[in-house]
Coordinates of C-alpha atoms in Angstrom, one line a residue:
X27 CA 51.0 71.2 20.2
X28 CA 52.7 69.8 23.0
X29 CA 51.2 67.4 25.1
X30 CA 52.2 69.6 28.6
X31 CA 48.8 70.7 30.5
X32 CA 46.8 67.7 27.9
X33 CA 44.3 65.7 30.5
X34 CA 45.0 62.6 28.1
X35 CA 42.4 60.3 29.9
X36 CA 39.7 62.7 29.0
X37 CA 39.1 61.1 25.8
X38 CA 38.0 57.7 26.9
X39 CA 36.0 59.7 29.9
X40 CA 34.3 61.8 27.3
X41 CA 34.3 59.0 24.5
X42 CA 33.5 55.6 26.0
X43 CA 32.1 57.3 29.4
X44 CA 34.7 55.3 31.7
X45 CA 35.0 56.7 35.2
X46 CA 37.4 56.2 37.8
X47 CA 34.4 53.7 39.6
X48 CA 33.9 51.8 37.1
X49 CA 37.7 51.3 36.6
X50 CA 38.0 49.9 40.1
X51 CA 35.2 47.5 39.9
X52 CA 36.4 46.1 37.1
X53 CA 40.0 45.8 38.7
X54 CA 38.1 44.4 41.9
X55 CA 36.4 41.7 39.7
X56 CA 39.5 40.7 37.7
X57 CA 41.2 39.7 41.3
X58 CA 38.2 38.1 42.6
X59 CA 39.1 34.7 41.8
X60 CA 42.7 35.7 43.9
X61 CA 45.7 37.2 42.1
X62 CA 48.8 39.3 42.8
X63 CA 48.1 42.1 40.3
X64 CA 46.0 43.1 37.8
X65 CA 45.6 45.8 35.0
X66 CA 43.5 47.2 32.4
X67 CA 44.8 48.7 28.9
X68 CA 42.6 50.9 27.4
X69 CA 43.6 51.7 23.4
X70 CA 42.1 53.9 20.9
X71 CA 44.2 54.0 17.6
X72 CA 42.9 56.0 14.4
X73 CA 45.3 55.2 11.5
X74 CA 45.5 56.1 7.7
X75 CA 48.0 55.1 4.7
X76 CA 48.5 55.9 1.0
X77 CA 50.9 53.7 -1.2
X78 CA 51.8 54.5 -4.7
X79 CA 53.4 51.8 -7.3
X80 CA 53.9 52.2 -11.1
X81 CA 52.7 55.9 -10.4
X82 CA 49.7 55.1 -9.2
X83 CA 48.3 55.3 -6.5
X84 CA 47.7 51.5 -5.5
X85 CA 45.8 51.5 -2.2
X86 CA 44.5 54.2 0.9
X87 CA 42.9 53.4 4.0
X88 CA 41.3 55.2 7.1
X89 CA 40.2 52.7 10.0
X90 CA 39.9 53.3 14.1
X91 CA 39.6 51.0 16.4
X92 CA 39.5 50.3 19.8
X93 CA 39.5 47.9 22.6
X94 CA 40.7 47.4 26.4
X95 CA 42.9 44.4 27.9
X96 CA 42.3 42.8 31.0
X97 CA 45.5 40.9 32.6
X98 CA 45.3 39.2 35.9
X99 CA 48.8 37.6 37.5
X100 CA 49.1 35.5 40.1
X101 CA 52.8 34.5 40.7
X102 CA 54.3 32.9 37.3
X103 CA 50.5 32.4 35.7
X104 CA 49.0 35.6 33.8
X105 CA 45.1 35.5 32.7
X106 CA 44.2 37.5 30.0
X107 CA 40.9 38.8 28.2
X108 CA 40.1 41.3 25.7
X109 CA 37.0 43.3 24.4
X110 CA 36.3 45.6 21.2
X111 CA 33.2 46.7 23.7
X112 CA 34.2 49.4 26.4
X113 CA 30.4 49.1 27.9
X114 CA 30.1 48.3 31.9
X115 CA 29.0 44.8 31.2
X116 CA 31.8 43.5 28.3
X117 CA 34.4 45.2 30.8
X118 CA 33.0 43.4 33.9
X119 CA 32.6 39.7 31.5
X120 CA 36.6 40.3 30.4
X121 CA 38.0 40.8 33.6
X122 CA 35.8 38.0 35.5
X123 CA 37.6 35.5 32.3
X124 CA 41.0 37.0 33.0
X125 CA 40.3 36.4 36.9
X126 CA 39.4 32.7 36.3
X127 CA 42.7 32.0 34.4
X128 CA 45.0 33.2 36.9
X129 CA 42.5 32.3 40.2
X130 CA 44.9 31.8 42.5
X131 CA 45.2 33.4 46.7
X132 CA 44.0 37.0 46.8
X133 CA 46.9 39.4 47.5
X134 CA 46.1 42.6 46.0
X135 CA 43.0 44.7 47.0
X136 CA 42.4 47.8 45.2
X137 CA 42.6 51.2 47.1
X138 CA 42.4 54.2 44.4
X139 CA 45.1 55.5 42.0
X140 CA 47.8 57.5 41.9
X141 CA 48.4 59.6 38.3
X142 CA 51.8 58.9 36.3
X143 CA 53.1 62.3 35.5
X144 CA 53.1 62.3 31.8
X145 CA 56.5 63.9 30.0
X146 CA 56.0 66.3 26.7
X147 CA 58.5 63.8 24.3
X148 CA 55.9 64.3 21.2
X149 CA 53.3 66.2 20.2
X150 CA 49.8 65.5 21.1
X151 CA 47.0 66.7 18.4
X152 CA 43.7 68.1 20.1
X153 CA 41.7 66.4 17.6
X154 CA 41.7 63.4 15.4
X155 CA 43.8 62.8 12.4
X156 CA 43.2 64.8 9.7
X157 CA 41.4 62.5 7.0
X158 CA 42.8 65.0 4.1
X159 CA 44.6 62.4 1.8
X160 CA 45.5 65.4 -0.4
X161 CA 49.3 66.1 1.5
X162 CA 50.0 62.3 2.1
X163 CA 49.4 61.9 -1.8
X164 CA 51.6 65.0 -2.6
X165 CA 54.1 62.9 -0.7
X166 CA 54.5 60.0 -2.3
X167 CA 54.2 61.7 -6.1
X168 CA 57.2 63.4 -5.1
X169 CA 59.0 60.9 -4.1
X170 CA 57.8 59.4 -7.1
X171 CA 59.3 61.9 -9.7
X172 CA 62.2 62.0 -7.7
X173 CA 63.6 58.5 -8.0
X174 CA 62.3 58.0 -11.7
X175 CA 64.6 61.3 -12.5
X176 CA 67.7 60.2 -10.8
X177 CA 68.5 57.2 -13.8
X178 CA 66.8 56.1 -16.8
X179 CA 67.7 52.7 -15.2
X180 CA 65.2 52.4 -12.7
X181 CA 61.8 50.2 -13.2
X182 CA 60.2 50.5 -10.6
X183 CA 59.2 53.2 -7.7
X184 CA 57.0 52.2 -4.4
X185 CA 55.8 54.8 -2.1
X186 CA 54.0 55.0 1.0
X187 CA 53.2 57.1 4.0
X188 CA 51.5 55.9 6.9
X189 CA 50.5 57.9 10.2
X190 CA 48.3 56.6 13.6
X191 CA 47.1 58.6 16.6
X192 CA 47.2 56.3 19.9
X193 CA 45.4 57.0 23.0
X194 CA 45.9 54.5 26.0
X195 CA 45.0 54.5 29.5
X196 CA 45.7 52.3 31.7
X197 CA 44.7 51.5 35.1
X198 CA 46.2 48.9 37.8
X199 CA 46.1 47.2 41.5
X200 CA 48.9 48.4 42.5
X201 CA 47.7 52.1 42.4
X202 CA 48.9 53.1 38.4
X203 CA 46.9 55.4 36.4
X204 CA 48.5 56.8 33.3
X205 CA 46.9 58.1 30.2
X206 CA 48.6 58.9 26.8
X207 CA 48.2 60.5 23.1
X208 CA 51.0 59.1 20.7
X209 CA 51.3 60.3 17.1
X210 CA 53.6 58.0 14.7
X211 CA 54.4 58.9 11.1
X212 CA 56.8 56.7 8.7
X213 CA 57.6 57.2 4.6
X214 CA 58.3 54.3 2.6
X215 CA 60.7 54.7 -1.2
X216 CA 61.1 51.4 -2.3
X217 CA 63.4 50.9 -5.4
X218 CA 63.9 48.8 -8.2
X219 CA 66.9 48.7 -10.7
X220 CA 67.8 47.2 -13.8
X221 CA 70.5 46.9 -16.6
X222 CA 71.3 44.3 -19.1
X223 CA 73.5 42.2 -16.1
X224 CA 71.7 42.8 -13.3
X225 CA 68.8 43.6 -10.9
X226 CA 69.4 45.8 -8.0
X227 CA 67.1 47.3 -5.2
X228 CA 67.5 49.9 -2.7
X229 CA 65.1 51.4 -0.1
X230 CA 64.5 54.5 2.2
X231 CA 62.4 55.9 4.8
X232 CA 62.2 57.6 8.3
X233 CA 59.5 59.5 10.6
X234 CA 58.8 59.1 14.3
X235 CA 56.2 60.3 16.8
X236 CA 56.0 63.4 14.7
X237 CA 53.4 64.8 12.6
X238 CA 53.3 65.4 8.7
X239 CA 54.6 68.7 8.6
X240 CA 58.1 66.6 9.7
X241 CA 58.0 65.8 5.7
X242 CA 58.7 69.3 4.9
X243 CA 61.9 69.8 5.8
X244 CA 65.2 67.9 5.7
X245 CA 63.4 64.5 5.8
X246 CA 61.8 65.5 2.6
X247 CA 60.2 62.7 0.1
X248 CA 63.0 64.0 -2.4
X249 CA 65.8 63.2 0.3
X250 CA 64.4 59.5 0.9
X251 CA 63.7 59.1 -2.7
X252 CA 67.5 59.9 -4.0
X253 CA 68.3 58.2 -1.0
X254 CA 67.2 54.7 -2.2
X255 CA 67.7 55.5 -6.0
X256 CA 71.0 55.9 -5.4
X257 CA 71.4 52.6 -3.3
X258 CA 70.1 50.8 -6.6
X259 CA 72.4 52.5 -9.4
X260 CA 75.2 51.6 -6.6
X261 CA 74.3 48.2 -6.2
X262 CA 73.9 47.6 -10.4
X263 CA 78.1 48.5 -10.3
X264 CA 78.7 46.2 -7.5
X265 CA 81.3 43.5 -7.4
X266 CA 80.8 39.8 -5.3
X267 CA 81.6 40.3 -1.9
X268 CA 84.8 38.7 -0.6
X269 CA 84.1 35.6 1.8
X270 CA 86.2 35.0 4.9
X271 CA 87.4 36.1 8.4
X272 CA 88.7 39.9 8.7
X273 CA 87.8 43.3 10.2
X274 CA 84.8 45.1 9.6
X275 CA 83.7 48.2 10.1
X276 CA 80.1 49.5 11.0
X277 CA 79.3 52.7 9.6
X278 CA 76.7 55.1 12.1
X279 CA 73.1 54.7 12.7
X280 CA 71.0 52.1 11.1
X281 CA 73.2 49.7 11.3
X282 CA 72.8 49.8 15.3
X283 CA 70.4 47.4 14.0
X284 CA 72.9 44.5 14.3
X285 CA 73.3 45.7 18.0
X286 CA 69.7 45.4 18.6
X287 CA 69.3 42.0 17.5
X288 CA 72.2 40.3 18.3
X289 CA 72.9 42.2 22.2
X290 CA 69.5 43.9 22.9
X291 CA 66.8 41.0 22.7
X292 CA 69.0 38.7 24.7
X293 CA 69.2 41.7 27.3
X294 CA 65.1 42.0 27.5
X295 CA 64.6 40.3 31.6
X296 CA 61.9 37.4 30.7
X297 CA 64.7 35.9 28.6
X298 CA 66.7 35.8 31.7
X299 CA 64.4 35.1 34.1
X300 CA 64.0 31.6 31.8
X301 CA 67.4 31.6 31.6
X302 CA 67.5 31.1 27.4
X303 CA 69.7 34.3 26.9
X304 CA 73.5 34.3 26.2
X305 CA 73.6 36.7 28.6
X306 CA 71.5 35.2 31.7
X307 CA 73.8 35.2 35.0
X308 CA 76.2 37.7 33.3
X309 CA 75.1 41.0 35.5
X310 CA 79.0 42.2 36.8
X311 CA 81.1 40.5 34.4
X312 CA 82.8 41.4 30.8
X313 CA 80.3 41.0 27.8
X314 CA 82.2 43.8 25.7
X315 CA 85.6 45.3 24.5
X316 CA 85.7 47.8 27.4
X317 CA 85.1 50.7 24.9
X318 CA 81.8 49.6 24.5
X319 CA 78.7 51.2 26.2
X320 CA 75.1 50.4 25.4
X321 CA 71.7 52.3 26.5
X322 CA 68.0 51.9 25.7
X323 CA 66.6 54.8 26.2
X324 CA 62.9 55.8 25.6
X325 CA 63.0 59.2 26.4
X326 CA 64.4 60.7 23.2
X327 CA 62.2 63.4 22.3
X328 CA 59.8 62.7 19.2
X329 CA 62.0 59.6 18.1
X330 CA 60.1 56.2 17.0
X331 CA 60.7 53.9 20.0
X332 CA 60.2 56.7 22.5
X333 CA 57.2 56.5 24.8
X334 CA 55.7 59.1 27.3
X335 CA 54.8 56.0 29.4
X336 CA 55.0 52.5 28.7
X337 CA 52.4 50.1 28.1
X338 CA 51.9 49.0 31.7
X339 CA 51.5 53.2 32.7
X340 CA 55.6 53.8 33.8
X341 CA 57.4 56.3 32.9
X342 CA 60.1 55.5 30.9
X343 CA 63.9 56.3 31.4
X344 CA 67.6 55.6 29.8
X345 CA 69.0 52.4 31.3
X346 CA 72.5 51.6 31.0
X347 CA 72.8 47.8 29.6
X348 CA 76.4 47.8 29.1
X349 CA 79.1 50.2 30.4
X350 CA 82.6 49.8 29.5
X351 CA 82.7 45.8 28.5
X352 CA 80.4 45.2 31.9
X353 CA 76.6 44.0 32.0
X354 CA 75.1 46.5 34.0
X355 CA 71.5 44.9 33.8
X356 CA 68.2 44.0 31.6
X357 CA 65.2 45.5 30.3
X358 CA 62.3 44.9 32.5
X359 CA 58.7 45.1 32.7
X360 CA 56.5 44.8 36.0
X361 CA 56.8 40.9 36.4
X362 CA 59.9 40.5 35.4
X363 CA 60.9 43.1 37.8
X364 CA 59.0 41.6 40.4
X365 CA 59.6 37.6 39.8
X366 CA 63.9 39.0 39.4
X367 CA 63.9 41.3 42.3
X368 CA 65.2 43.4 40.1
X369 CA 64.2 47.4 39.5
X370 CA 61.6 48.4 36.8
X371 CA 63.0 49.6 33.8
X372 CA 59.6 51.3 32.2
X373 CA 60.3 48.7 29.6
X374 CA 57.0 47.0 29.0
X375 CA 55.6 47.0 25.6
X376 CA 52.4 45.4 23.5
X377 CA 51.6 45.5 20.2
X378 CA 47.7 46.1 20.7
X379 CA 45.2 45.6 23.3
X380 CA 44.8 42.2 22.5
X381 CA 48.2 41.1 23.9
X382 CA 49.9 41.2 26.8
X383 CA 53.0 43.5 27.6
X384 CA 56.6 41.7 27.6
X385 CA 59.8 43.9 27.8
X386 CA 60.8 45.3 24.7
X387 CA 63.4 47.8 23.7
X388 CA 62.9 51.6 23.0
X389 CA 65.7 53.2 21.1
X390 CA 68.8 51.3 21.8
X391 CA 72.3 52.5 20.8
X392 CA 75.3 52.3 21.5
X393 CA 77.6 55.6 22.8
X394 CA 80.1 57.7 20.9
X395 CA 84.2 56.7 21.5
X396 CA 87.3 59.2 20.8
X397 CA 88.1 57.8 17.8
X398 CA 87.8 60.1 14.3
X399 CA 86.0 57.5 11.2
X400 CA 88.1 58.9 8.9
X401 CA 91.2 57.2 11.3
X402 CA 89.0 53.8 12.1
X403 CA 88.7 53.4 8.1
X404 CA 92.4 54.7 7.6
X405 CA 93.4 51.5 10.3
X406 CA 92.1 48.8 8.4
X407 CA 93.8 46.8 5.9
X408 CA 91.6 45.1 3.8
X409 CA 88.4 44.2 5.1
X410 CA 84.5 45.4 4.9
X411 CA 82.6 48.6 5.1
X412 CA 79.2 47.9 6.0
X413 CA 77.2 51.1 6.1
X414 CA 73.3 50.1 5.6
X415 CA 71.8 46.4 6.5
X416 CA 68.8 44.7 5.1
X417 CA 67.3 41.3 7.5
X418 CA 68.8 39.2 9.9
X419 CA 68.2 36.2 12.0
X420 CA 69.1 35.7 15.7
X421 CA 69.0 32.7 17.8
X422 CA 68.6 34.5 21.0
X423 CA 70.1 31.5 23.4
X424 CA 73.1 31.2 21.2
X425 CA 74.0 34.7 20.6
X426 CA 74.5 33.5 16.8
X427 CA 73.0 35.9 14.4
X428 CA 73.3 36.6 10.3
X429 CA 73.1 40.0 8.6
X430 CA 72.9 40.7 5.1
X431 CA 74.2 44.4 4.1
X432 CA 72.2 46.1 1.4
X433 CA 75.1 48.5 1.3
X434 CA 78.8 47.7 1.5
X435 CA 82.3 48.4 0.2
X436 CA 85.7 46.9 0.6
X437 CA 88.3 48.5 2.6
X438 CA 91.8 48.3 1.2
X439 CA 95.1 49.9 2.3
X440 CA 92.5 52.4 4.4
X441 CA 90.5 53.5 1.6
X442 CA 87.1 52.6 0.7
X443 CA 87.3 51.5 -2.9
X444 CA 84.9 49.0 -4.6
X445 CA 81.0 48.7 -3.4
X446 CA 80.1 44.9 -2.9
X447 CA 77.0 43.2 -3.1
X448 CA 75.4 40.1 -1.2
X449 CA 77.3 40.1 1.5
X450 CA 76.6 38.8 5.2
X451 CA 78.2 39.2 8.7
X452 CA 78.2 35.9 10.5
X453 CA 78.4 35.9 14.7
X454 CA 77.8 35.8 18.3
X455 CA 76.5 38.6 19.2
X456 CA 78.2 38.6 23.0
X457 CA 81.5 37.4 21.3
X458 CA 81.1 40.0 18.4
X459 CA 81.5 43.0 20.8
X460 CA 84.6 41.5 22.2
X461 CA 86.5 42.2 18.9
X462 CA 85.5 45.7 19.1
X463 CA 88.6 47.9 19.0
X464 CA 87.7 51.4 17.9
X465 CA 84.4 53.6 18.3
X466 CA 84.1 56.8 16.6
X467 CA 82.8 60.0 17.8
X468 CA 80.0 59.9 15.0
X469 CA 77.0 58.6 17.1
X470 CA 73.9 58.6 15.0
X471 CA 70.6 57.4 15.3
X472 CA 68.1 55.4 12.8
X473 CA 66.1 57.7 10.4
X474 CA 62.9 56.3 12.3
X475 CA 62.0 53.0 10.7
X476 CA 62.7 50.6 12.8
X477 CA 59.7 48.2 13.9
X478 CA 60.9 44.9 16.3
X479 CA 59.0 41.8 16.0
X480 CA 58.9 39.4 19.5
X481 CA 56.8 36.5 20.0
X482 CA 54.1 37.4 17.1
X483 CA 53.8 41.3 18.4
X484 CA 55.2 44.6 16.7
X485 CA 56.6 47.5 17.9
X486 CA 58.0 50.5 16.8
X487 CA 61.6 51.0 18.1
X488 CA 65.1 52.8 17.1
X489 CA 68.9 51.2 16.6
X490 CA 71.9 54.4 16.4
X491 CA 75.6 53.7 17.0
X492 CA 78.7 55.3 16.2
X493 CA 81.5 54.3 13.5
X494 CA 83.1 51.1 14.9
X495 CA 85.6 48.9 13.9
X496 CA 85.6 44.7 14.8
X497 CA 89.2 43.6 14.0
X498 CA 87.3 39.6 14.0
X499 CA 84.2 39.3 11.6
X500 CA 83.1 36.3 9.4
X501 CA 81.8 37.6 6.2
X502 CA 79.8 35.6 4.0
X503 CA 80.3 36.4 -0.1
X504 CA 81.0 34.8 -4.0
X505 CA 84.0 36.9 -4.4
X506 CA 87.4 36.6 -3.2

């Protein structure tokens, strides 16, 4: 179902028996101390998960919950309460506390709402999730069976699938009143290897704002399953990674991952406004090899990161970040657009109703180039194929950041030969770019696994990029 013609605020109507009155008191109360702005976030998750280990299946869990935020901001300061009770009077208690954090001159006086138009990005069930734990099991037995068929080798087999229905609403000062339903499904195969020598892992997994039916086709458990079995007989074979200065090349999709950390969270606007980003002051000027253009868009239909309406009740859009080498701008939500003078971005994101909303990415990638892969790899003399990354570590006022690849091979004479293991990429994220010197025509996006962490909160997000090629990479290994 689609969620055109779906009244989404219904639900908390119907359910919790909000109104549009008691909305307004509440935002009349949370600026009666004084204030700029002020909003409520309204949330109502219902999530359940299986997870399978030694063929068993280990753990399953159904929970709802639900709970509305009450933010109050008076220039720089934000007051902020929250409540598990959506009666009249626990509404009415959290946004008096919110009001006496921020008290400050009244600005703002409430004067009705105006309806964000919601988009159809993802479907939007009629009814809750389906508490059946008959399919998710089937899921993650198959993947099971898969991976324990692929080699004799392999020890051990974890599986899980995990899916959430979201419903916000969220009401504001300024006039905002947006409502969503936002499904989000992910599948789990983790792998372990062993031989004589060696112990080797590999992992898979995608979903999206999709439902579980998505499992049945191409994105089957049997596709992640080989999928990380084979990254684990691969890895067993593997030789030391060579250490040292020389080109690398990127292979498409999840490893956009390196572009999220080391460009994207020093692009987010409250990082500017404080001024501890590499890239604070840099709007205009050369950040990139001029080949290089870089989006967050969160308007990619059914994708992880993508959002009907962000978590302050705006729409979001594709902003251009980089275009051609040149800042173009940052990610913003509604006080950073407002304290920068800069436009809103639909870029504010929160983990829960307990926390407040900071700007966060969507699904950031970076755009296709001319270039063929099979000609980027043929270019290279010796140097790195990194096709699938594991964690990293960014120092987002530095730019410096350290990758380990879960999947590499060396490049020699312009063919991939050897895979390598235990191998890094060392760098500065607005220097790395620089060296950037040929971008395929490959663009891919993440398989829909990607969950950013910022400040203690989590959100669900895509990487993609095309084949590139750095001709200037340090990468850290044993071998030679």
């Amino acid at each position: 179902m689609s969620q055109s013609g779906v009244d989404h605020k219904r639900y908390f109507f119907d359910k919790f028996g909000i109104t549009e009155r008691m909305l307004e008191r509440c935002l009349g109360e949370a600026l009666s101390a004084g204030g700029d702005y002020a909003d409520l976030y309204f949330e109502s998750v219902a999530a359940t998960s299986v997870g399978l280990d030694e063929s068993l299946v280990k753990s399953a869990s159904q929970g709802v919950s639900a709970g509305c935020g009450v933010r109050v901001v008076s220039g720089e300061r934000t007051g902020y309460a929250y409540t598990d009770d959506l009666s009249a009077d626990r509404l009415l208690r959290a946004a008096r506390t919110a009001a006496l954090i921020a008290s400050g001159p009244a600005k703002q006086t409430v004067a009705g709402f105006t309806e964000t138009k919601t988009p159809s990005l993802y479907p939007a069930p009629a009814a809750e999730l389906d508490t059946d734990l008959a399919p998710m099991l089937d899921l993650v037995q198959r993947a099971d069976r898969t991976a324990r068929a692929y080699d004799p080798r392999i020890t051990q087999v974890r599986a899980g699938y995990g899916e959430e229905l979201r419903r916000i609403l969220i009401a504001a000062s300024d006039g905002t009143f947006a409502s969503d339903t936002q499904p989000m499904a992910r599948f789990n195969v983790f792998i372990l290897a062993k031989d004589a020598d060696r112990t080797a892992r590999g992992s898979a997994g995608g979903g999206g704002r999709v439902e579980i039916s998505f499992f049945q086709g191409e994105k089957s458990p049997e596709h992640f399953a080989y999928e990380a079995a084979r990254q684990a007989i691969l890895q067993l074979g593997a030789i030391a990674a060579p250490a040292g200065e020389m080109e690398v090349v990127l292979g498409p999709g999840w490893p956009g991952v390196l572009l999220h950390e080391a460009v994207g969270h020093g692009l987010e606007a409250d990082f500017n406004r404080k001024k501890t980003s590499a890239f604070a002051g840099l709007i205009g000027r050369p950040v990139a090899s001029p080949k290089v253009t870089v989006v967050d868009n969160g308007t990619l239909a059914n994708r992880r990161g993508s959002l009907n309406v962000d978590d302050e009740g705006s729409a979001t859009q594709e902003t251009v970040l980089i275009e051609n080498g040149i800042l173009r701008g940052y990610l913003s939500d509604k006080l950073s657009a407002r304290l920068m003078n800069m436009p809103h971005t639909g870029n504010g994101r929160r983990e829960s109703y307990q926390q407040i909303p900071m700007p966060r990415m969507t699904n950031t990638y970076m755009l296709s180039g001319d270039d063929a892969p099979e000609d980027i790899l043929r270019s290279v003399k010796r140097g790195l194929y990194a096709v699938n990354f594991g964690g990293g570590q960014v120092d987002i006022t530095s730019g410096k950041f350290v990758f380990s690849a879960s999947e590499a091979y060396l490049i020699e004479d312009g063919k991939v030969t050897a895979p390598v293991r235990d191998a890094t990429l060392i760098g500065n994220g607005p220097e790395a770019l620089k060296y950037v010197s040929m971008v395929g025509n490959d663009l891919a996006l993440d398989e829909g696994i990607g969950t950013c962490g910022k400040d203690g909160q989590s959100v669900p997000v895509g990487v993609g990029m095309p084949t590139i090629k750095l001709d200037r990479m340090t990468v850290g290994g044993t071998g030679r």
